[in-house]
Amino acid sequence: MTLTETIDLSDHDAFVDAVPYDWFRTLRREAPVYFNPEPDGPGFYAVTRYADIREVHRNVDIYSSEIGGTSLEDLDEEQLEARKSMIDMDPPRHDELRGLIARRFTPRAVQVWEDAVRTVTDRVLDAALEKEEFDFVEEISSEIPMQVFAEILGIPQSDRRHIIELGDRLLGNQDPEYFVPPDPSHRLLPFSSPAALEMFEFGRKMAAARRKNPGNDIITQLAFEPLTQREFDVYFVLLATAGNETTRHTITHGLIGLLEHPDQLERLREDPELYKPAAEEMLRWATPVHHFRRTTTRETELAGTTIPALAKVTTWLVSGNRDEEVFEEPDTFDVGRTPNKHVAFGPGGIHTCMGAHLARMEVRIAFEELLKRVKTIEMTARPERLRSNFFNGIKRMPVRVTR
Ligand code: HEM
């Protein structure tokens, strides 16, 4: 059988039971720049080796985020224009928009949130751990990132659940549970989702309140910038979504990693110095965003393969993070792994995750505080995966704890 007969990365069903790591291993070895036909599209090149992923993300002149956006979906120009936030832009506008708040996310700047993150985490854990059995995703791993985001932005407690649900509806739209049938009136909305309208409304209300009552927060800052309404709307949606599912799935997979490797859990409990490297290993292990997409501005060559102009090129971070050329025993979960130059936040370059330092802190604190509080924790059923070739998502994970 040929590769094309066995491997189809556009098939969301191929990701339902587990990440198809064996496909990626084969591609890295046999076809590192693999052309994947699509049933309803032009097809895309799948880049699976670490070094090539890096090359694509760092060479913004050849691999554009703006021409076709960064998702696999084929959007027309009107849709791209209406929906695009900085993540779907090239310089110079990308750099201007990112520059507005990037300084709040440097390693040093995020330290001001450490206490807030710990307080929020403590609150979430104490509420969840009142029960012996509960859904880890619902009660803990989805709560922490959203509560942190809400805390940082000053969103009232009463609105927080609503924002979490909006985020789920916005992003999980390949999964039957969240699926909304395509409606032409939603085509200009982020993710073609009507939930985006509710999210816009929420952001606009917050901005209006800050204009009246300015604070020293991100929304106040953005509210006073000369952004168009649409630019503000999509900026808000980006901030509300970028750190939400990603951090959630890292925490969930992090726990799965520890439960499936009890020796690593033991190591972590015995040596608190390991929480930092453990968080990095959880990020590598989870790789919550499987891939990103770019579009070639001209014909080019990558790893010996000629790619035509205006082709869809996808970079499979999930594969880069298991590249045996870079990681020793890549399929081993090692909480002390050093070095660990994973690409869960992207491989560097201008689009590197803006929230990376905040996210790493959240993951570390989640486990520092969780393991302090529980004697044992076990799954009571198999984790339920999201149907998506984009997110490595877990929808539900029932657990039982003893304290
Ligand atoms: C575990 C959690 C997270 C993961 C795995 C993650 C992953 C990523 C990845 C892979 C990218 C694209 C990188 C590239 O194209 O090279 C990205 C971009 C981005 N992330 Fe994150 N992210 C996480 C958390 C967050 C958080 C908490 C925020 C909060 C502000 C955030 C904000 C952003 C923004 C604004 C961008 C776009 C940056 C740009 O285009 O310049 N992310 N993230």
Short mmCIF file of C-alpha atoms and ligand atoms in Angstrom, two decimals:
data_model
loop_
_atom_site.label_atom_id
_atom_site.label_comp_id
_atom_site.label_asym_id
_atom_site.label_seq_id
_atom_site.Cartn_x
_atom_site.Cartn_y
_atom_site.Cartn_z
CA MET A 1 0.00 0.00 0.00
CA THR A 2 1.22 3.50 -0.73
CA LEU A 3 1.45 6.17 1.96
CA THR A 4 -1.51 8.03 0.47
CA GLU A 5 -3.64 4.94 0.82
CA THR A 6 -2.88 4.63 4.53
CA ILE A 7 -2.21 8.12 5.85
CA ASP A 8 -4.79 10.90 5.78
CA LEU A 9 -4.07 13.70 8.24
CA SER A 10 -7.20 15.57 7.18
CA ASP A 11 -9.35 12.82 8.68
CA HIS A 12 -10.52 13.90 12.13
CA ASP A 13 -11.60 10.34 12.88
CA ALA A 14 -7.97 9.21 12.72
CA PHE A 15 -7.39 11.24 15.91
CA VAL A 16 -10.36 10.02 17.94
CA ASP A 17 -8.85 6.96 19.64
CA ALA A 18 -5.33 8.33 19.96
CA VAL A 19 -2.82 10.53 18.16
CA PRO A 20 -1.57 8.48 15.16
CA TYR A 21 2.07 8.62 16.29
CA ASP A 22 2.97 5.67 14.03
CA TRP A 23 1.90 7.69 10.97
CA PHE A 24 4.13 10.55 12.01
CA ARG A 25 7.05 8.18 12.60
CA THR A 26 6.60 6.78 9.10
CA LEU A 27 6.34 10.26 7.58
CA ARG A 28 9.45 11.56 9.34
CA ARG A 29 11.35 8.57 8.02
CA GLU A 30 9.92 8.18 4.53
CA ALA A 31 8.22 11.41 3.45
CA PRO A 32 9.12 14.36 5.70
CA VAL A 33 7.34 16.77 3.35
CA TYR A 34 4.31 14.69 2.46
CA PHE A 35 1.56 15.77 0.10
CA ASN A 36 -1.75 14.89 1.73
CA PRO A 37 -4.68 15.02 -0.68
CA GLU A 38 -7.96 16.37 0.71
CA PRO A 39 -11.38 15.07 -0.27
CA ASP A 40 -12.84 18.60 -0.48
CA GLY A 41 -9.80 20.77 -0.99
CA PRO A 42 -6.55 21.30 -2.84
CA GLY A 43 -4.51 19.10 -0.48
CA PHE A 44 -1.63 20.18 1.74
CA TYR A 45 2.02 19.48 2.41
CA ALA A 46 2.61 17.96 5.84
CA VAL A 47 5.96 18.85 7.41
CA THR A 48 6.80 16.41 10.20
CA ARG A 49 10.51 16.79 11.07
CA TYR A 50 11.58 19.18 13.82
CA ALA A 51 14.22 20.98 11.73
CA ASP A 52 11.85 21.54 8.81
CA ILE A 53 9.04 22.80 11.07
CA ARG A 54 11.51 25.34 12.43
CA GLU A 55 12.50 26.41 8.95
CA VAL A 56 8.87 27.01 7.94
CA HIS A 57 7.96 29.06 11.03
CA ARG A 58 11.10 31.15 10.85
CA ASN A 59 10.97 31.97 7.18
CA VAL A 60 8.01 34.33 7.03
CA ASP A 61 8.94 35.65 3.58
CA ILE A 62 8.27 32.29 2.00
CA TYR A 63 5.71 30.84 4.40
CA SER A 64 2.94 33.36 4.96
CA SER A 65 0.40 33.28 7.79
CA GLU A 66 -1.70 35.91 6.05
CA ILE A 67 -2.34 34.63 2.52
CA GLY A 68 -4.44 31.68 3.59
CA GLY A 69 -4.58 31.95 7.38
CA THR A 70 -3.16 29.41 9.79
CA SER A 71 -5.86 26.75 9.79
CA LEU A 72 -6.39 23.98 7.27
CA GLU A 73 -9.80 25.25 6.29
CA ASP A 74 -9.97 26.96 2.88
CA LEU A 75 -11.34 30.44 3.41
CA ASP A 76 -12.08 33.04 0.75
CA GLU A 77 -10.51 36.49 0.89
CA GLU A 78 -13.51 38.13 2.50
CA GLN A 79 -13.56 35.54 5.27
CA LEU A 80 -9.83 35.80 5.88
CA GLU A 81 -10.00 39.56 6.07
CA ALA A 82 -12.96 39.62 8.45
CA ARG A 83 -11.65 36.97 10.82
CA LYS A 84 -7.96 37.57 11.05
CA SER A 85 -6.20 38.36 14.29
CA MET A 86 -2.43 38.77 14.62
CA ILE A 87 -1.90 35.02 14.42
CA ASP A 88 -3.14 35.15 10.80
CA MET A 89 -1.03 38.15 9.82
CA ASP A 90 2.42 38.80 8.45
CA PRO A 91 4.63 41.77 9.29
CA PRO A 92 4.31 44.67 9.61
CA ARG A 93 0.74 44.63 10.99
CA HIS A 94 1.37 41.45 12.97
CA ASP A 95 4.28 43.03 14.81
CA GLU A 96 2.34 46.21 15.57
CA LEU A 97 -0.61 44.33 17.05
CA ARG A 98 1.55 41.92 19.04
CA GLY A 99 3.67 44.83 20.25
CA LEU A 100 0.64 46.41 21.95
CA ILE A 101 0.65 43.97 24.86
CA ALA A 102 3.60 41.61 24.32
CA ARG A 103 5.59 43.19 27.16
CA ARG A 104 3.01 41.93 29.65
CA PHE A 105 3.90 38.35 28.74
CA THR A 106 7.69 38.28 29.12
CA PRO A 107 9.09 35.78 31.68
CA ARG A 108 9.69 38.60 34.15
CA ALA A 109 6.34 40.33 33.56
CA VAL A 110 4.24 37.20 34.10
CA GLN A 111 5.77 36.80 37.57
CA VAL A 112 3.37 39.49 38.79
CA TRP A 113 0.58 36.96 38.17
CA GLU A 114 2.21 34.08 40.08
CA ASP A 115 0.31 34.77 43.32
CA ALA A 116 -2.96 35.28 41.45
CA VAL A 117 -2.47 32.03 39.55
CA ARG A 118 -1.79 30.17 42.80
CA THR A 119 -4.81 31.70 44.54
CA VAL A 120 -7.10 30.82 41.63
CA THR A 121 -5.66 27.30 41.44
CA ASP A 122 -6.10 26.77 45.19
CA ARG A 123 -9.70 27.89 44.95
CA VAL A 124 -10.46 25.60 42.00
CA LEU A 125 -8.77 22.60 43.64
CA ASP A 126 -10.40 23.09 47.03
CA ALA A 127 -13.84 23.23 45.42
CA ALA A 128 -13.24 20.15 43.24
CA LEU A 129 -11.63 18.08 45.98
CA GLU A 130 -14.65 18.33 48.23
CA LYS A 131 -15.85 15.33 46.22
CA GLU A 132 -14.13 11.97 45.97
CA GLU A 133 -15.21 11.41 42.38
CA PHE A 134 -15.55 14.02 39.69
CA ASP A 135 -14.70 14.94 36.11
CA PHE A 136 -11.13 16.25 36.14
CA VAL A 137 -11.67 18.26 32.95
CA GLU A 138 -14.83 19.98 34.03
CA GLU A 139 -13.80 20.70 37.59
CA ILE A 140 -10.07 21.31 37.32
CA SER A 141 -8.28 21.48 34.00
CA SER A 142 -10.86 23.64 32.19
CA GLU A 143 -11.46 25.78 35.25
CA ILE A 144 -7.88 26.82 35.98
CA PRO A 145 -6.98 28.48 32.64
CA MET A 146 -10.30 30.22 32.33
CA GLN A 147 -10.27 31.44 35.90
CA VAL A 148 -6.71 32.69 35.41
CA PHE A 149 -7.66 34.47 32.20
CA ALA A 150 -10.72 35.96 33.90
CA GLU A 151 -8.68 37.03 36.92
CA ILE A 152 -6.03 38.71 34.79
CA LEU A 153 -8.65 40.51 32.74
CA GLY A 154 -10.94 41.26 35.68
CA ILE A 155 -13.98 39.32 34.41
CA PRO A 156 -16.64 38.99 37.13
CA GLN A 157 -17.10 35.56 38.71
CA SER A 158 -20.72 35.35 37.58
CA ASP A 159 -19.71 35.56 33.87
CA ARG A 160 -16.89 33.06 33.97
CA ARG A 161 -18.80 29.82 33.30
CA HIS A 162 -20.48 31.49 30.34
CA ILE A 163 -17.11 32.44 28.83
CA ILE A 164 -15.84 28.85 29.23
CA GLU A 165 -18.87 27.50 27.40
CA LEU A 166 -18.50 30.05 24.64
CA GLY A 167 -14.87 29.02 24.21
CA ASP A 168 -15.85 25.34 23.95
CA ARG A 169 -18.51 26.10 21.40
CA LEU A 170 -16.14 28.27 19.39
CA LEU A 171 -13.30 25.80 19.15
CA GLY A 172 -14.65 22.30 19.38
CA ASN A 173 -16.63 22.57 16.20
CA GLN A 174 -15.36 19.38 14.56
CA ASP A 175 -16.67 17.30 17.41
CA PRO A 176 -20.27 16.07 17.05
CA GLU A 177 -21.00 17.25 20.58
CA TYR A 178 -20.32 20.88 19.67
CA PHE A 179 -21.10 20.74 15.96
CA VAL A 180 -23.17 23.58 14.53
CA PRO A 181 -24.38 22.99 10.95
CA PRO A 182 -22.72 25.48 8.55
CA ASP A 183 -24.81 28.60 8.12
CA PRO A 184 -23.88 31.17 5.44
CA SER A 185 -24.59 34.01 7.86
CA HIS A 186 -21.68 32.83 10.04
CA ARG A 187 -19.08 32.65 7.32
CA LEU A 188 -17.33 35.86 8.34
CA LEU A 189 -17.08 34.90 12.00
CA PRO A 190 -14.02 33.35 13.63
CA PHE A 191 -14.33 29.54 13.33
CA SER A 192 -17.62 30.18 11.43
CA SER A 193 -19.22 29.98 14.85
CA PRO A 194 -22.15 32.03 16.10
CA ALA A 195 -20.55 31.80 19.55
CA ALA A 196 -18.05 34.37 18.22
CA LEU A 197 -20.81 36.98 18.16
CA GLU A 198 -21.50 36.43 21.83
CA MET A 199 -17.80 36.59 22.53
CA PHE A 200 -17.51 39.90 20.61
CA GLU A 201 -20.38 41.30 22.60
CA PHE A 202 -18.73 40.29 25.84
CA GLY A 203 -15.44 41.93 24.87
CA ARG A 204 -17.17 45.12 23.74
CA LYS A 205 -18.99 45.41 27.05
CA MET A 206 -15.75 45.02 28.94
CA ALA A 207 -14.02 47.62 26.77
CA ALA A 208 -16.89 50.09 27.28
CA ALA A 209 -16.70 49.59 31.04
CA ARG A 210 -12.92 50.18 31.02
CA ARG A 211 -13.22 53.32 28.95
CA LYS A 212 -15.42 54.70 31.72
CA ASN A 213 -13.37 53.20 34.50
CA PRO A 214 -9.80 52.57 33.34
CA GLY A 215 -7.59 50.07 35.17
CA ASN A 216 -4.05 48.84 34.71
CA ASP A 217 -5.09 45.80 32.70
CA ILE A 218 -4.91 44.45 29.17
CA ILE A 219 -8.48 45.32 28.23
CA THR A 220 -8.05 48.93 29.34
CA GLN A 221 -4.91 49.12 27.26
CA LEU A 222 -6.55 47.67 24.14
CA ALA A 223 -9.69 49.77 24.66
CA PHE A 224 -7.66 52.96 24.30
CA GLU A 225 -5.67 51.84 21.24
CA PRO A 226 -6.72 53.06 17.80
CA LEU A 227 -8.03 49.64 16.75
CA THR A 228 -11.00 49.18 14.46
CA GLN A 229 -13.99 47.47 16.08
CA ARG A 230 -13.20 44.29 14.18
CA GLU A 231 -9.54 44.39 15.22
CA PHE A 232 -10.56 44.72 18.84
CA ASP A 233 -13.17 41.94 18.53
CA VAL A 234 -10.79 39.39 17.06
CA TYR A 235 -8.02 40.39 19.49
CA PHE A 236 -10.37 39.65 22.35
CA VAL A 237 -11.43 36.33 20.85
CA LEU A 238 -7.76 35.39 20.33
CA LEU A 239 -6.91 36.16 23.96
CA ALA A 240 -10.00 34.38 25.24
CA THR A 241 -9.37 31.24 23.22
CA ALA A 242 -5.59 30.91 22.76
CA GLY A 243 -4.82 30.01 26.34
CA ASN A 244 -7.98 28.18 27.17
CA GLU A 245 -8.20 24.74 25.60
CA THR A 246 -4.45 24.58 25.11
CA THR A 247 -3.63 24.90 28.80
CA ARG A 248 -6.61 22.72 29.73
CA HIS A 249 -5.44 19.84 27.55
CA THR A 250 -1.86 20.18 28.79
CA ILE A 251 -3.02 19.80 32.39
CA THR A 252 -5.26 16.84 31.54
CA HIS A 253 -2.59 15.06 29.48
CA GLY A 254 -0.05 15.93 32.17
CA LEU A 255 -2.12 14.00 34.70
CA ILE A 256 -2.61 11.12 32.27
CA GLY A 257 1.18 11.06 31.76
CA LEU A 258 1.75 10.84 35.52
CA LEU A 259 -0.93 8.20 36.09
CA GLU A 260 0.37 6.05 33.27
CA HIS A 261 3.93 6.41 34.59
CA PRO A 262 3.67 6.00 38.38
CA ASP A 263 7.46 6.02 38.70
CA GLN A 264 7.47 9.57 37.28
CA LEU A 265 4.72 10.62 39.67
CA GLU A 266 6.79 9.27 42.54
CA ARG A 267 9.89 11.15 41.33
CA LEU A 268 7.94 14.37 41.15
CA ARG A 269 6.52 13.95 44.63
CA GLU A 270 10.00 13.33 46.01
CA ASP A 271 11.76 16.22 44.30
CA PRO A 272 9.94 19.57 44.00
CA GLU A 273 12.79 20.85 41.82
CA LEU A 274 11.29 18.69 39.09
CA TYR A 275 8.02 20.62 38.76
CA LYS A 276 9.52 23.00 36.20
CA PRO A 277 11.00 20.37 33.87
CA ALA A 278 7.88 18.23 34.44
CA ALA A 279 5.68 21.05 33.13
CA GLU A 280 7.87 21.22 30.01
CA GLU A 281 7.64 17.48 29.52
CA MET A 282 3.85 17.65 29.90
CA LEU A 283 3.79 20.30 27.18
CA ARG A 284 5.89 18.14 24.88
CA TRP A 285 3.87 15.04 25.73
CA ALA A 286 0.54 16.75 25.25
CA THR A 287 1.33 19.04 22.30
CA PRO A 288 -2.21 20.42 22.62
CA VAL A 289 -2.11 22.05 19.17
CA HIS A 290 -1.22 19.38 16.62
CA HIS A 291 -0.46 21.58 13.66
CA PHE A 292 -0.43 25.05 12.15
CA ARG A 293 -0.63 26.10 8.55
CA ARG A 294 1.19 28.51 6.29
CA THR A 295 0.89 29.31 2.56
CA THR A 296 3.89 29.59 0.24
CA THR A 297 4.46 33.01 -1.32
CA ARG A 298 6.52 31.44 -4.13
CA GLU A 299 7.84 28.09 -5.28
CA THR A 300 10.34 26.75 -2.81
CA GLU A 301 12.17 23.61 -1.77
CA LEU A 302 12.05 21.94 1.61
CA ALA A 303 13.94 18.77 2.54
CA GLY A 304 14.38 17.99 -1.15
CA THR A 305 10.71 18.42 -2.05
CA THR A 306 9.61 21.19 -4.39
CA ILE A 307 6.56 23.02 -3.09
CA PRO A 308 4.71 25.23 -5.58
CA ALA A 309 3.65 28.83 -4.91
CA LEU A 310 0.39 29.32 -2.97
CA ALA A 311 0.46 25.79 -1.56
CA LYS A 312 -0.92 24.89 1.85
CA VAL A 313 1.90 23.82 4.16
CA THR A 314 1.13 22.33 7.56
CA THR A 315 3.66 21.98 10.34
CA TRP A 316 2.92 19.07 12.69
CA LEU A 317 4.23 20.22 16.05
CA VAL A 318 2.96 16.94 17.49
CA SER A 319 5.41 15.11 15.25
CA GLY A 320 8.29 17.53 15.85
CA ASN A 321 7.93 16.86 19.55
CA ARG A 322 8.56 13.15 18.99
CA ASP A 323 11.39 13.58 16.50
CA GLU A 324 14.03 11.01 17.34
CA GLU A 325 16.74 13.25 15.82
CA VAL A 326 16.14 15.78 18.62
CA PHE A 327 14.69 13.93 21.60
CA GLU A 328 16.31 10.93 23.18
CA GLU A 329 13.70 8.19 23.56
CA PRO A 330 10.97 10.54 22.38
CA ASP A 331 8.17 8.16 23.38
CA THR A 332 9.30 8.09 27.01
CA PHE A 333 7.63 10.41 29.50
CA ASP A 334 10.46 11.77 31.62
CA VAL A 335 9.65 14.51 34.15
CA GLY A 336 13.33 15.39 34.44
CA ARG A 337 14.01 15.63 30.69
CA THR A 338 16.79 18.12 29.94
CA PRO A 339 17.29 19.61 27.47
CA ASN A 340 13.70 19.77 26.33
CA LYS A 341 13.41 22.14 23.40
CA HIS A 342 9.86 21.14 22.56
CA VAL A 343 7.79 23.02 20.01
CA ALA A 344 4.42 22.95 21.79
CA PHE A 345 4.48 26.78 21.71
CA GLY A 346 5.86 26.83 18.20
CA PRO A 347 9.50 26.47 17.15
CA GLY A 348 10.42 30.14 17.59
CA GLY A 349 9.96 32.98 15.16
CA ILE A 350 7.60 35.93 15.23
CA HIS A 351 4.44 33.97 16.05
CA THR A 352 5.86 32.08 19.03
CA CYS A 353 3.10 31.72 21.59
CA MET A 354 2.69 35.01 23.40
CA GLY A 355 1.26 33.31 26.49
CA ALA A 356 3.95 30.63 26.78
CA HIS A 357 5.44 31.82 30.08
CA LEU A 358 2.03 32.25 31.64
CA ALA A 359 0.93 28.81 30.45
CA ARG A 360 4.05 27.06 31.78
CA MET A 361 3.47 28.74 35.14
CA GLU A 362 -0.16 27.58 35.21
CA VAL A 363 0.77 23.99 34.45
CA ARG A 364 3.53 23.93 37.06
CA ILE A 365 1.37 25.46 39.78
CA ALA A 366 -1.56 23.16 38.95
CA PHE A 367 0.58 20.11 39.74
CA GLU A 368 2.42 21.65 42.69
CA GLU A 369 -0.90 22.34 44.35
CA LEU A 370 -2.74 19.20 43.22
CA LEU A 371 -0.09 16.77 44.42
CA LYS A 372 0.12 18.59 47.75
CA ARG A 373 -3.55 17.94 48.30
CA VAL A 374 -4.16 14.38 47.13
CA LYS A 375 -2.75 11.10 48.45
CA THR A 376 -3.96 9.12 45.46
CA ILE A 377 -5.71 9.93 42.22
CA GLU A 378 -6.94 7.42 39.63
CA MET A 379 -9.06 7.40 36.51
CA THR A 380 -12.38 5.63 36.84
CA ALA A 381 -13.01 5.43 33.09
CA ARG A 382 -11.10 5.99 29.87
CA PRO A 383 -10.56 9.66 29.01
CA GLU A 384 -12.92 10.77 26.25
CA ARG A 385 -11.09 12.39 23.35
CA LEU A 386 -12.17 15.32 21.19
CA ARG A 387 -12.70 14.52 17.52
CA SER A 388 -10.15 16.88 16.03
CA ASN A 389 -6.97 16.78 14.00
CA PHE A 390 -6.16 20.25 15.38
CA PHE A 391 -6.44 19.92 19.17
CA ASN A 392 -5.13 17.02 21.19
CA GLY A 393 -8.21 17.41 23.33
CA ILE A 394 -9.76 15.49 26.19
CA LYS A 395 -13.43 16.22 26.79
CA ARG A 396 -13.95 14.23 29.96
CA MET A 397 -11.83 12.31 32.42
CA PRO A 398 -13.57 10.91 35.50
CA VAL A 399 -11.26 10.49 38.48
CA ARG A 400 -11.37 9.28 42.08
CA VAL A 401 -9.15 10.84 44.73
CA THR A 402 -8.16 10.22 48.31
CA ARG A 403 -6.77 13.01 50.43
C1 HEM B 1 -0.34 25.22 27.01
C2 HEM B 1 -0.82 26.34 26.54
C3 HEM B 1 -0.55 26.92 25.18
C4 HEM B 1 -0.07 26.32 24.04
C5 HEM B 1 0.35 24.87 23.84
C6 HEM B 1 -0.02 27.35 23.02
C7 HEM B 1 0.43 27.14 21.73
C8 HEM B 1 0.57 28.14 20.78
C9 HEM B 1 1.11 27.94 19.47
C10 HEM B 1 1.62 26.60 18.91
C11 HEM B 1 1.08 29.13 18.82
C12 HEM B 1 1.56 29.42 17.40
C13 HEM B 1 3.04 29.48 17.33
C14 HEM B 1 3.63 29.64 15.96
O1 HEM B 1 2.89 29.84 14.97
O2 HEM B 1 4.86 29.53 15.84
C15 HEM B 1 0.50 30.09 19.74
C16 HEM B 1 0.29 31.41 19.45
C17 HEM B 1 -0.30 32.30 20.33
N1 HEM B 1 -0.66 32.07 21.65
FE1 HEM B 1 -0.47 30.34 22.63
N2 HEM B 1 -0.48 28.52 23.55
C18 HEM B 1 -0.80 28.31 24.87
C19 HEM B 1 -1.26 29.23 25.78
C20 HEM B 1 -1.49 30.56 25.52
C21 HEM B 1 -1.93 31.53 26.49
C22 HEM B 1 -2.17 31.28 27.98
C23 HEM B 1 -2.09 32.69 25.83
C24 HEM B 1 -2.56 33.96 26.48
C25 HEM B 1 -2.37 35.11 26.14
C26 HEM B 1 -1.69 32.47 24.43
C27 HEM B 1 -1.67 33.41 23.43
C28 HEM B 1 -1.20 33.22 22.16
C29 HEM B 1 -1.19 34.26 21.14
C30 HEM B 1 -1.70 35.67 21.30
C31 HEM B 1 -0.63 33.67 20.00
C32 HEM B 1 -0.39 34.36 18.64
C33 HEM B 1 1.00 34.92 18.61
C34 HEM B 1 1.37 35.57 17.30
O3 HEM B 1 0.75 35.28 16.26
O4 HEM B 1 2.30 36.38 17.32
N3 HEM B 1 -1.33 31.17 24.29
N4 HEM B 1 0.22 29.46 20.95
#
